[in-house]
Amino acid sequence: DSAAKGNSTARVIAPYTVYKGKAAFSVTPLLPTFSKIDSGNLKLDRRGAMMLTFWPAVGERKYDWEKRQRFALSPTEVGSLISMGAHDVSEFFHDPSMLSSNAGQVSKKLYIKALDGGNGYMISLTVSNNLLKSNERFNVPITTAEFAVLKTACSFALPHIIGWDWLTNRSHKGIEGS
Amino acid sequence: DSAAKGNSTARVIAPYTVYKGKAAFSVTPLLPTFSKIDSGNLKLDRRGAMMLTFWPAVGERKYDWEKRQRFALSPTEVGSLISMGAHDVSEFFHDPSMLSSNAGQVSKKLYIKALDGGNGYMISLTVSNNLLKSNERFNVPITTAEFAVLKTACSFALPHIIGWDWLTNRSHKGIEGS
Amino acid sequence: DSAAKGNSTARVIAPYTVYKGKAAFSVTPLLPTFSKIDSGNLKLDRRGAMMLTFWPAVGERKYDWEKRQRFALSPTEVGSLISMGAHDVSEFFHDPSMLSSNAGQVSKKLYIKALDGGNGYMISLTVSNNLLKSNERFNVPITTAEFAVLKTACSFALPHIIGWDWLTNRSHKGIEGS
Amino acid sequence: DSAAKGNSTARVIAPYTVYKGKAAFSVTPLLPTFSKIDSGNLKLDRRGAMMLTFWPAVGERKYDWEKRQRFALSPTEVGSLISMGAHDVSEFFHDPSMLSSNAGQVSKKLYIKALDGGNGYMISLTVSNNLLKSNERFNVPITTAEFAVLKTACSFALPHIIGWDWLTNRSHKGIEGS
C-alpha cells in the first residue's frame, strides 16, 4: 500500500459521478503543478482545477464514455459555483485553444441555473466546433442534495487546487532554535 | 502506536452517539474501498457511507445493542442531510436486498423532520420485514446543537466517503523535473 | 523537530486568546482518549472537549493566571455554540463533581448572549462554591470578528474532539487484494 | 521530493492572485512560530497571519512587483473578513512600527467594502508615510466569485495561522497503556 506513504506515484481515481436520463456528469480535482526554483523552494507553476466530465446516455442505464467532453473549472469559477444561491445562474465560457492559432475554433459554455421551485439545478455543457460544424449539448439535472455534495466537495478541494495544501503536509518549521 | 503511522490495520471506533428516552442513535463514517487497476493506480470500488445505528431503550439508561438496526446514508443522502433548513423534511427508502431475489422482503425508511418551533429534529427509522411480519420503529429527538454536530461531522466526513481524501494524504506529485 | 513526525510526545500549546478590560479568555481543543480493545482496534474512551479558560485582569494589561477558572465544552455544547445566530443565547451548567459525593458543592454556568445591535457577544462564566461561599464571575465581550474565529476554529476542531480524525491520518485500508 | 516528507525546509510559494486594471492583489498564509519550552513542549511564539500583497499596474497586463506593499491580517481580522455579509464594510489600521520609536511614521489602512448591487467588493490599501510625505493607494475590485475563494481559503487557513494544525499532524497520544 505504497500509495498511503505519500511518495508513491499511484493516482487515486475517485470522481463524484451523477447518472441522469440523458447524460452522466462527474467531477474530480486536478491538482496544481509546482517547479523547483533556485532557492530550492517550490513555486506554483499551473493552478489546479475542478475537472467536469460529461458523457451521453446511449440507452437505458448505458452511457458512452468515448463521447465525453470536459470543462476545467478554474479556482475562481469554483468560487462562483460554491457561492451560488437557490435562485442564481452561473455561466462560463472557455476556448481550449485560447492564445494559439486555433483560437475560436472550439468554444465551450458551461451553464448552471437554479430550477424553478428551488429544488435543484440544471447543469449544461455546450461544445461548438466551427471547423466540424458540430454542436454538442449535455443537460444534467442536479438535485439540491447532489448540489450540496458538489459544493461541499468543491469547498474541500479548493485550497488544494490553489496549492495551499502544504499547510496540512508540513513539519513545524517555525520552531526557533531547532 | 502503530495506528498513527498510517500503515497499521487497527481500526478506530469512535461513533458520535446520542442517548434519548426511547432509543439511542449513533453515526460513524464508513470509508470507500479501492482496487488496484492495471496502470497501478487505485480506482474507487465502492463508495463510502455514513452508517447510522439505532438501538432501543429497555429500561432507565439501559439500551439493547443486540436489537440494533442500521441505515447507510449514501454521499448524496448526506448532501440532503447537511443542506436541511430549520423547517425541512428528508425521507430516504432503502431495500437491503435490492436487485437480489430477496428484494422487497425488508424495507427501511429513514425520516428526518424539523420539530415545530424550530428547536430540533425528529429522526425516525422504520424497518419492515414482510417475511417476519415485523415492523420496528425508532424515534430519536435531536436538539439543534446535536444536529449542528451531525452536520459539521458529516460535512467533514463527506470528502472522505466519496474517496477524495487522497488530496490530503499525498506527496507533491506535480513537481516538474523530479 | 520530532513533533512533526507524528510519534513524539511533545504537546503544542497554542490557545486562541482574547484579552479584554476585566478578564482574558482562551480556548484550546482537548483531544479524546482511546484504549486498545481485544481485537487490536482503538475504542474511544473519553470524548474530547473545547477547553475554555478565563482569568481576571488585575491592572492595566495585567492578568492573574493563578485565578483562572475552566469550563470544558462537550461536543454537543460546541454544536450549540457554532450554530448560534446573531440574536441567540446559550447557557450551559456544569457540576465538576457530578455523580461523586461532592456533587452540588461547585456549580459552573457559562452564558453566551448576543449583544444588542448584533455586533458581538458577551461570554460570562460564573463559578459558585457553596463550601467556600464564593461566587466568581468573568465577563468577556467578544466582537463579531472574534466570534467568527471562535466558530471557525471550533468547527475545525469538532471532528477531532469527537475522535474522527483517524479519517485524515490513515492508509488506504480499503484496497482489495493488498 | 523531500518536501512531501514533512521534514524538509523547502517552502511552497503559492499565493492566490487576482490581476485587475490598476493593481494586482495576492494572499498567502504566514504560519505562526513556536518555541520549545522547558517541558519539551512547543509554545506558540508569534501568531500567523494572512499576508496580503498589492502591487501597481504599469501598463497593459504589466505590473511592478518592486512597488509592492503588504498588509498582514491578524487571525481576528481574518475573522472579520470571513464573516462579512453582502453589504458590509471592514476597515483595519496598522502601524508597522507600533510600540517603537518610529511609531506613527507609516500608517496603513485596509478597506473592504461591498459594491453597490451586491456583486463584489472593493479592496483598498492606503499606505501613508509622514516622513516621505508619500501616500500610496491600491484599489482592487473583487468579484463575488473571487471573494468566495478568498473566504474559503482564509477559513481553511485560519486554524493553521492560529497554530491549531497540530490537530491534523499528530499520533494517537490518547491511547492508554501504550
XYZ file of C-alpha atoms in Angstrom:
712
model
C 0.000 0.000 0.000
C 2.685 2.440 -1.025
C 0.009 4.922 -2.021
C -0.513 5.610 1.637
C 3.081 6.542 2.309
C 2.910 9.725 0.334
C 5.834 9.081 -2.000
C 4.164 6.773 -4.445
C 3.221 7.657 -7.970
C -0.084 5.787 -7.841
C -3.013 8.026 -8.593
C -6.414 7.680 -6.979
C -9.353 7.720 -9.378
C -12.476 8.641 -7.492
C -14.709 11.136 -9.281
C -18.086 12.088 -7.835
C -20.491 10.920 -10.543
C -24.160 11.582 -11.197
C -26.057 9.482 -13.750
C -29.185 11.031 -15.238
C -31.546 10.266 -18.121
C -29.702 11.938 -20.992
C -26.142 12.189 -19.726
C -23.776 11.466 -16.892
C -21.648 14.029 -15.155
C -18.585 13.648 -12.956
C -16.268 15.977 -11.087
C -12.758 15.383 -9.789
C -9.999 17.684 -8.560
C -6.993 18.357 -10.789
C -4.018 19.391 -8.698
C -1.664 22.263 -9.461
C 1.892 21.702 -10.613
C 4.973 23.130 -8.957
C 8.527 23.741 -10.094
C 11.675 23.952 -8.005
C 13.208 27.376 -8.114
C 16.817 28.371 -7.431
C 16.292 28.777 -3.712
C 15.205 25.153 -3.515
C 11.654 26.266 -2.821
C 8.617 25.159 -4.793
C 6.721 27.683 -6.870
C 3.219 27.186 -8.187
C 3.527 26.521 -11.885
C -0.009 25.984 -13.061
C -3.124 26.282 -10.959
C -5.284 23.263 -10.432
C -8.938 22.972 -11.442
C -12.115 21.029 -10.847
C -12.438 18.834 -13.908
C -16.040 18.311 -15.025
C -16.727 15.479 -17.475
C -19.983 14.920 -19.339
C -20.843 11.876 -21.446
C -24.095 10.979 -23.167
C -26.638 8.253 -22.469
C -26.979 5.827 -25.385
C -29.656 3.565 -23.951
C -31.229 2.670 -20.653
C -28.507 2.944 -17.987
C -25.916 2.871 -20.793
C -23.513 5.736 -21.340
C -20.848 6.320 -23.994
C -17.576 7.346 -22.330
C -15.903 7.753 -25.743
C -18.114 10.762 -26.445
C -17.135 12.601 -23.284
C -16.433 16.313 -23.166
C -14.531 18.114 -20.429
C -14.670 21.511 -18.776
C -11.986 22.570 -16.278
C -13.349 24.995 -13.678
C -10.682 27.448 -12.519
C -10.421 28.287 -8.794
C -12.385 31.496 -9.309
C -15.086 29.646 -11.265
C -15.248 27.199 -8.349
C -15.727 30.234 -6.095
C -18.657 31.199 -8.283
C -20.205 27.722 -8.049
C -19.885 27.399 -4.259
C -21.405 30.831 -3.654
C -24.490 30.197 -5.828
C -27.767 30.799 -4.069
C -31.018 28.927 -4.636
C -32.065 31.277 -7.459
C -28.741 32.081 -9.133
C -27.252 31.492 -12.561
C -23.599 30.964 -13.489
C -22.198 30.951 -16.981
C -18.613 30.248 -18.019
C -17.021 30.405 -21.486
C -13.798 28.597 -22.375
C -11.776 28.431 -25.552
C -9.459 25.406 -25.286
C -7.106 26.936 -27.874
C -7.070 30.437 -26.466
C -3.961 32.442 -27.423
C -2.983 29.858 -30.070
C -3.544 29.982 -33.815
C -6.597 27.768 -33.357
C -8.346 30.259 -31.116
C -12.035 30.492 -31.810
C -12.397 27.090 -33.488
C -13.890 25.393 -30.469
C -15.907 27.147 -27.800
C -17.312 25.638 -24.635
C -20.063 27.062 -22.485
C -20.986 25.785 -19.041
C -24.315 26.966 -17.744
C -25.647 26.339 -14.226
C -29.155 27.513 -13.455
C -31.346 27.051 -10.418
C -34.528 25.146 -11.301
C -37.881 26.820 -10.788
C -39.205 25.860 -7.388
C -35.739 25.916 -5.889
C -35.328 22.141 -5.796
C -32.154 21.724 -7.788
C -30.076 22.962 -10.693
C -29.635 22.285 -14.395
C -26.011 21.933 -15.452
C -25.464 22.247 -19.206
C -22.322 21.967 -21.280
C -22.351 23.122 -24.898
C -19.342 22.418 -27.114
C -19.331 24.141 -30.507
C -16.753 23.293 -33.143
C -16.709 25.756 -36.057
C -14.440 23.547 -38.161
C -16.555 20.409 -37.798
C -19.770 22.427 -37.794
C -20.730 20.403 -34.740
C -22.637 21.455 -31.675
C -22.932 19.076 -28.741
C -25.032 19.729 -25.683
C -25.277 17.855 -22.393
C -28.039 18.569 -19.889
C -27.806 17.108 -16.395
C -30.456 17.984 -13.811
C -28.938 18.004 -10.316
C -30.959 17.691 -7.119
C -30.409 20.001 -4.158
C -28.784 17.095 -2.338
C -26.381 16.394 -5.200
C -25.550 20.085 -5.424
C -24.797 20.106 -1.682
C -22.309 17.283 -2.235
C -20.803 19.236 -5.140
C -20.497 22.407 -3.038
C -19.028 20.605 -0.024
C -16.592 18.599 -2.127
C -15.528 21.677 -4.143
C -15.068 23.758 -0.967
C -12.935 20.959 0.455
C -10.879 20.741 -2.739
C -10.470 24.484 -3.358
C -7.461 25.035 -1.025
C -5.814 22.046 -2.690
C -6.284 23.238 -6.277
C -4.883 26.687 -5.443
C -1.838 24.957 -3.967
C -2.383 25.631 -0.263
C -2.332 22.068 0.971
C 1.301 22.457 2.032
C -0.433 23.873 5.139
C -1.535 20.364 6.092
C 1.515 18.483 4.829
C 4.415 20.042 6.659
C 6.605 19.969 9.734
C 6.835 22.604 12.441
C 9.163 24.854 10.530
C 8.540 27.714 12.876
C 10.370 26.197 15.830
C 13.074 28.530 16.988
C 16.422 27.027 17.846
C 15.836 23.778 16.002
C 1.191 3.239 18.490
C 1.347 1.799 15.019
C -2.099 3.187 14.312
C -0.511 6.577 13.962
C 1.934 5.520 11.298
C -0.682 5.075 8.660
C 0.151 1.502 7.686
C -1.499 -0.282 10.565
C -4.642 -2.329 10.298
C -6.037 -1.109 13.619
C -9.420 0.499 13.243
C -10.623 3.422 15.311
C -14.098 3.023 16.796
C -15.474 6.427 17.653
C -19.122 6.931 16.699
C -20.933 10.113 17.651
C -23.721 8.830 19.889
C -26.904 10.398 21.243
C -28.871 8.660 24.008
C -32.536 9.572 24.306
C -35.561 8.246 26.196
C -36.728 5.547 23.789
C -33.655 4.810 21.725
C -30.020 5.612 21.128
C -28.588 6.726 17.831
C -25.015 6.783 16.554
C -23.265 7.819 13.376
C -19.848 6.863 12.049
C -18.170 7.161 8.647
C -17.753 4.060 6.501
C -14.876 4.507 4.076
C -14.913 3.604 0.392
C -12.937 0.695 -0.976
C -10.433 0.872 -3.806
C -8.954 -1.671 -6.175
C -5.641 -1.556 -7.987
C -6.081 -1.356 -11.731
C -3.627 -2.338 -14.454
C -1.915 1.032 -14.521
C -1.019 0.623 -10.860
C -3.488 3.344 -9.962
C -6.285 2.960 -7.441
C -9.877 3.078 -8.595
C -12.858 3.661 -6.340
C -14.592 0.345 -5.953
C -17.497 1.043 -3.642
C -18.484 4.427 -2.287
C -18.389 5.011 1.435
C -21.371 5.990 3.566
C -22.373 7.469 6.880
C -23.554 4.500 8.928
C -26.447 5.297 11.250
C -27.220 2.814 14.008
C -30.344 2.812 16.177
C -30.942 0.610 19.226
C -33.848 0.613 21.689
C -34.022 1.624 25.340
C -35.019 -1.303 27.569
C -35.034 0.497 30.908
C -33.745 3.640 32.526
C -30.401 4.468 30.887
C -30.296 0.898 29.588
C -30.169 0.133 25.872
C -30.193 -3.178 23.969
C -27.379 -3.201 21.403
C -28.461 -6.663 20.162
C -31.649 -5.147 18.753
C -29.812 -2.530 16.676
C -30.825 -1.622 13.152
C -28.609 0.166 10.626
C -29.108 2.611 7.786
C -26.219 3.575 5.492
C -26.573 7.113 4.140
C -25.064 7.441 0.649
C -22.983 10.535 -0.180
C -25.981 12.129 -1.904
C -28.225 11.394 1.087
C -25.569 13.019 3.270
C -25.791 16.034 0.937
C -29.514 16.082 1.622
C -28.978 15.986 5.388
C -26.345 18.744 5.508
C -28.448 21.078 3.375
C -31.601 20.730 5.517
C -33.027 24.018 6.708
C -34.807 24.635 10.006
C -38.202 23.648 8.539
C -37.281 20.866 6.114
C -38.074 17.189 5.836
C -35.920 14.414 4.400
C -37.065 10.898 3.655
C -34.947 8.002 2.404
C -36.013 4.471 1.427
C -33.613 1.528 1.296
C -34.081 -2.094 0.368
C -31.079 -4.018 1.757
C -31.666 -6.806 -0.788
C -32.230 -4.593 -3.780
C -31.560 -6.317 -7.125
C -31.380 -9.747 -5.427
C -34.075 -12.419 -5.267
C -34.960 -11.184 -1.781
C -35.834 -7.717 -2.997
C -38.871 -6.309 -1.264
C -38.727 -8.536 1.813
C -37.205 -5.872 4.040
C -37.719 -2.174 3.618
C -36.150 0.610 5.628
C -37.321 4.178 5.864
C -35.349 6.998 7.440
C -37.326 10.117 8.165
C -35.861 13.419 9.394
C -38.268 16.195 10.219
C -37.736 19.610 11.767
C -39.657 19.914 15.047
C -42.322 22.589 15.361
C -40.793 25.680 16.881
C -37.544 25.102 15.033
C -35.625 23.802 18.032
C -34.503 20.437 16.742
C -35.348 17.448 14.579
C -37.005 14.044 14.938
C -35.020 11.223 13.347
C -37.030 8.056 12.797
C -36.026 4.703 11.390
C -38.699 2.192 10.404
C -37.693 -1.355 9.433
C -40.440 -3.514 7.956
C -39.923 -7.203 7.320
C -42.649 -8.776 5.181
C -41.478 -12.316 5.880
C -41.389 -11.939 9.671
C -44.443 -9.652 9.590
C -42.413 -7.358 11.839
C -42.293 -3.586 11.948
C -39.749 -1.856 14.130
C -39.612 1.868 14.687
C -37.009 4.015 16.417
C -37.682 7.668 17.262
C -34.827 9.862 18.396
C -35.420 13.574 19.028
C -32.299 15.586 18.233
C -31.602 19.074 19.561
C -30.414 21.883 17.308
C -26.980 21.579 18.952
C -26.793 17.837 18.287
C -27.889 18.401 14.700
C -25.119 21.009 14.300
C -22.584 18.394 15.417
C -24.128 15.934 12.954
C -23.957 18.455 10.092
C -20.391 19.535 10.859
C -19.174 15.961 11.306
C -20.934 14.791 8.123
C -19.578 17.741 6.112
C -16.098 16.893 7.396
C -16.533 13.218 6.508
C -18.168 13.709 3.092
C -14.939 14.205 1.065
C -13.585 11.079 2.744
C -16.557 8.833 1.976
C -16.525 9.867 -1.701
C -12.844 8.943 -1.796
C -11.270 12.390 -2.083
C -9.020 12.219 0.936
C -6.043 11.351 -1.278
C -5.957 15.157 -1.592
C -4.678 15.382 1.976
C -2.568 12.214 2.010
C -0.138 12.677 -0.809
C 3.236 13.983 -1.912
C 3.908 16.865 -4.271
C 3.455 14.846 -7.415
C 3.210 17.953 -9.523
C 6.867 18.903 -9.219
C 8.365 19.162 -12.667
C 11.740 17.563 -13.183
C 11.574 15.390 -10.090
C 11.696 18.515 15.235
C 10.363 15.142 16.200
C 6.999 16.750 16.881
C 6.454 16.834 13.167
C 6.958 13.135 12.713
C 3.788 12.191 14.496
C 5.277 9.840 17.076
C 6.622 12.375 19.511
C 5.165 13.113 22.895
C 5.697 16.880 22.610
C 2.497 18.821 23.014
C 1.694 22.026 21.175
C 0.386 24.857 23.329
C -1.460 27.327 21.153
C -4.732 28.588 22.618
C -6.716 31.291 20.867
C -6.725 34.109 23.424
C -8.730 37.303 23.741
C -7.686 39.980 26.257
C -10.385 42.388 27.396
C -10.756 45.025 30.111
C -11.886 42.857 33.027
C -10.721 39.397 32.043
C -8.935 37.306 29.450
C -10.412 34.284 27.744
C -8.766 31.456 25.819
C -9.921 28.346 24.019
C -7.989 25.236 23.053
C -9.026 21.751 21.930
C -8.732 18.850 24.344
C -8.421 15.578 22.457
C -10.289 12.375 23.244
C -8.561 9.349 24.693
C -8.622 5.854 23.219
C -7.979 2.400 24.605
C -6.860 -0.708 22.772
C -9.501 -3.402 22.809
C -9.056 -7.140 22.383
C -9.332 -7.010 18.610
C -6.353 -4.669 18.492
C -8.635 -1.832 17.473
C -8.849 1.501 19.249
C -12.041 2.457 21.040
C -12.974 5.954 22.099
C -12.531 6.106 25.844
C -13.413 9.659 26.755
C -14.685 12.324 24.387
C -12.615 15.426 23.854
C -13.775 18.967 24.565
C -13.068 22.600 23.845
C -11.414 23.903 26.993
C -12.327 27.483 27.836
C -10.156 29.311 30.375
C -10.983 32.640 31.998
C -8.633 34.669 34.199
C -9.134 38.125 35.708
C -7.470 41.449 34.944
C -5.602 42.811 37.969
C -4.363 46.065 36.466
C -3.836 47.684 33.107
C -2.867 44.925 30.656
C -2.081 42.695 33.649
C -3.917 39.424 34.211
C -3.695 36.887 37.043
C -3.313 33.365 35.592
C -3.365 31.847 39.104
C -7.029 32.828 39.461
C -8.096 31.073 36.279
C -11.285 29.056 36.030
C -12.037 26.472 33.339
C -15.109 25.235 31.505
C -14.906 22.227 29.179
C -17.444 22.443 26.333
C -18.659 18.992 25.265
C -19.025 18.254 21.530
C -22.766 18.908 21.732
C -22.190 22.213 23.540
C -19.733 23.102 20.771
C -22.549 22.306 18.325
C -24.694 24.786 20.211
C -22.013 27.491 20.029
C -21.299 27.098 16.307
C -24.996 27.216 15.406
C -25.704 30.431 17.343
C -27.314 33.153 15.292
C -26.824 36.897 15.721
C -29.619 37.147 18.322
C -29.274 33.869 20.212
C -28.458 32.878 23.770
C -26.704 29.748 25.004
C -26.459 28.635 28.597
C -24.580 25.629 29.963
C -24.425 24.284 33.532
C -21.647 22.024 34.786
C -21.027 20.383 38.132
C -17.344 19.334 38.220
C -18.116 16.741 40.909
C -21.236 15.325 39.307
C -22.058 11.760 40.408
C -19.499 11.949 43.267
C -20.131 12.618 46.955
C -19.149 16.250 46.361
C -21.920 16.820 43.831
C -23.530 20.214 44.209
C -20.660 21.900 46.034
C -19.370 23.737 42.995
C -21.504 24.823 40.097
C -20.384 26.489 36.911
C -22.519 28.407 34.457
C -21.395 29.543 31.029
C -23.599 32.132 29.411
C -23.232 33.389 25.834
C -25.524 36.178 24.715
C -25.650 38.204 21.523
C -25.115 41.911 22.264
C -27.856 44.366 21.376
C -27.169 45.769 17.954
C -25.847 42.463 16.734
C -22.179 43.447 16.874
C -20.795 40.781 19.143
C -21.429 38.543 22.128
C -20.922 38.615 25.898
C -19.369 35.430 27.265
C -19.758 35.018 31.026
C -18.518 32.318 33.351
C -19.884 32.114 36.895
C -18.319 29.712 39.401
C -20.194 29.259 42.672
C -18.689 27.325 45.557
C -21.191 26.526 48.323
C -18.497 25.355 50.723
C -16.322 28.445 50.361
C -19.368 30.690 49.990
C -17.591 32.163 46.983
C -19.010 33.385 43.708
C -16.682 34.350 40.884
C -17.792 35.887 37.641
C -15.882 36.629 34.457
C -17.339 38.798 31.690
C -15.620 38.923 28.324
C -17.191 40.906 25.475
C -16.378 39.307 22.125
C -16.557 41.125 18.794
C -18.272 39.600 15.767
C -14.816 39.056 14.235
C -13.520 37.246 17.329
C -16.670 35.118 17.416
C -16.103 34.215 13.749
C -12.619 32.974 14.655
C -14.119 31.028 17.561
C -16.793 29.446 15.317
C -14.342 28.582 12.530
C -11.759 27.176 14.932
C -14.387 25.164 16.857
C -15.901 23.800 13.622
C -12.406 22.771 12.533
C -11.701 21.124 15.889
C -15.078 19.389 16.326
C -14.307 16.274 14.211
C -11.070 15.928 16.168
C -12.622 16.131 19.633
C -15.248 13.510 18.737
C -12.405 11.252 17.607
C -12.949 11.300 13.833
C -9.520 12.500 12.810
C -8.470 8.932 12.022
C -10.178 9.834 8.710
C -7.245 12.092 7.864
C -4.474 10.027 9.463
C -4.728 6.682 7.785
C -3.638 4.487 4.918
C -5.787 3.139 2.105
C -7.177 0.247 4.065
C -9.870 -0.345 1.526
C -7.573 -1.634 -1.197
C -8.704 -5.064 -2.251
C -6.046 -7.687 -2.735
C -3.353 -5.821 -0.827
C 10.559 15.260 -3.367
C 11.632 15.704 0.212
C 9.089 18.489 0.577
C 6.436 15.833 0.819
C 8.050 14.037 3.714
C 7.330 16.773 6.171
C 10.890 17.360 7.395
C 12.206 19.415 4.537
C 12.989 23.086 4.668
C 11.611 23.790 1.180
C 8.869 26.363 1.201
C 5.878 26.309 -1.106
C 5.099 29.588 -2.833
C 1.516 29.561 -3.989
C -0.361 32.803 -3.371
C -3.893 33.271 -4.634
C -3.544 36.205 -7.014
C -6.045 38.492 -8.693
C -4.931 40.821 -11.521
C -7.107 43.851 -12.166
C -6.813 47.055 -14.198
C -4.918 49.272 -11.761
C -3.271 46.797 -9.419
C -2.760 43.158 -8.567
C -3.525 41.601 -5.233
C -2.386 38.334 -3.693
C -2.967 36.500 -0.428
C -0.934 33.761 1.208
C -0.867 32.285 4.714
C 2.001 33.153 7.052
C 2.414 30.459 9.670
C 2.956 31.027 13.383
C 6.266 30.354 15.065
C 6.784 28.094 18.068
C 9.497 27.786 20.691
C 10.454 24.772 22.755
C 9.795 25.289 26.426
C 11.418 23.524 29.387
C 8.908 20.700 29.404
C 9.894 19.833 25.844
C 6.542 21.069 24.615
C 6.068 23.666 21.891
C 4.555 27.024 22.760
C 3.113 29.443 20.245
C 5.590 32.270 19.904
C 4.061 34.564 17.335
C 0.681 34.168 15.715
C 0.482 33.665 11.988
C -1.344 35.951 9.574
C -2.825 36.155 6.111
C -0.340 38.224 4.142
C -1.954 40.498 1.558
C 0.299 41.986 -1.116
C -0.675 44.754 -3.531
C 1.403 45.962 -6.478
C 0.529 48.511 -9.168
C -0.175 48.111 -12.877
C 2.338 49.971 -15.018
C 0.934 49.162 -18.443
C -1.393 46.718 -20.110
C -1.061 43.405 -18.267
C 2.193 44.685 -16.754
C 2.653 45.045 -13.005
C 5.556 46.383 -10.945
C 6.407 43.937 -8.146
C 9.111 46.284 -6.808
C 6.432 48.751 -5.743
C 4.521 46.207 -3.688
C 3.031 46.990 -0.295
C 1.977 44.428 2.279
C -0.710 44.140 4.939
C -0.719 41.230 7.393
C -4.247 40.324 8.522
C -4.275 39.004 12.096
C -6.457 35.979 12.922
C -9.165 38.263 14.318
C -9.059 40.451 11.200
C -9.429 37.262 9.158
C -12.484 36.500 11.299
C -13.848 39.883 10.304
C -13.254 39.217 6.598
C -14.837 35.752 6.551
C -17.952 36.952 8.381
C -18.610 39.870 6.009
C -22.073 39.929 4.536
C -23.034 41.165 1.072
C -23.487 44.757 2.312
C -20.750 45.072 4.954
C -17.657 47.176 5.371
C -14.397 46.287 7.125
C -11.623 48.683 7.950
C -8.260 47.865 9.536
C -5.452 50.220 10.610
C -1.862 49.056 11.096
C 1.261 50.883 12.180
C 4.252 48.741 11.156
C 6.413 50.440 13.785
C 3.892 50.322 16.602
C 5.479 50.499 20.077
C 8.867 51.514 18.606
C 10.373 54.993 18.375
C 9.185 55.191 14.772
C 5.541 54.763 15.708
C 3.267 56.983 13.680
C 5.633 57.483 10.730
C 3.923 54.985 8.480
C 0.266 54.112 8.661
C -1.581 51.532 6.625
C -5.300 51.289 6.107
C -7.074 48.326 4.549
C -10.634 48.968 3.495
C -13.050 46.314 2.216
C -16.453 47.486 1.039
C -19.292 45.644 -0.635
C -20.032 47.119 -4.065
C -23.455 48.581 -4.743
C -25.629 45.922 -6.307
C -24.078 43.256 -4.164
C -21.903 41.806 -6.925
C -18.483 42.072 -5.371
C -16.189 44.082 -3.134
C -13.610 46.844 -3.432
C -10.394 46.140 -1.541
C -8.233 49.218 -0.975
C -4.877 49.584 0.698
C -3.592 53.052 1.583
C -0.025 53.477 2.822
C 0.873 56.903 4.199
C 4.422 57.813 5.081
C 4.722 61.046 7.076
C 8.469 61.207 6.670
C 8.457 60.787 2.912
C 5.221 62.765 2.598
C 4.018 59.923 0.386
C 0.595 58.438 0.081
C 0.062 55.309 -1.996
C -3.272 53.778 -2.739
C -4.194 50.482 -4.365
C -7.751 49.702 -5.451
C -8.669 46.177 -6.470
C -12.271 45.335 -7.351
C -13.067 41.740 -6.416
C -15.945 39.739 -7.863
C -18.297 37.721 -5.689
C -16.622 34.581 -7.036
C -13.129 35.810 -6.145
C -14.345 36.812 -2.701
C -15.787 33.316 -2.236
C -12.353 31.868 -2.994
C -10.816 34.330 -0.530
C -13.326 33.410 2.195
C -12.972 29.665 1.647
C -9.183 29.814 1.503
C -8.981 32.059 4.597
C -11.396 29.812 6.538
C -9.239 26.840 5.589
C -6.054 28.638 6.641
C -7.378 30.165 9.884
C -6.834 27.098 12.128
C -3.306 26.897 10.739
C -2.355 30.527 11.394
C -3.606 30.322 14.993
C -1.403 27.250 15.429
C -4.065 24.530 15.665
C -2.843 22.331 12.858
C -1.115 20.029 15.357
C -4.649 18.551 15.455
C -4.096 17.093 11.998
C -0.378 16.305 12.312
C -0.162 14.027 15.296
C -0.240 10.468 16.566
C -2.839 8.903 18.804
C -1.388 10.244 22.021
C -4.517 9.439 23.935
C -4.038 5.686 23.850
C -3.988 4.337 27.368
C -1.371 1.749 28.181
C 0.847 2.483 25.178
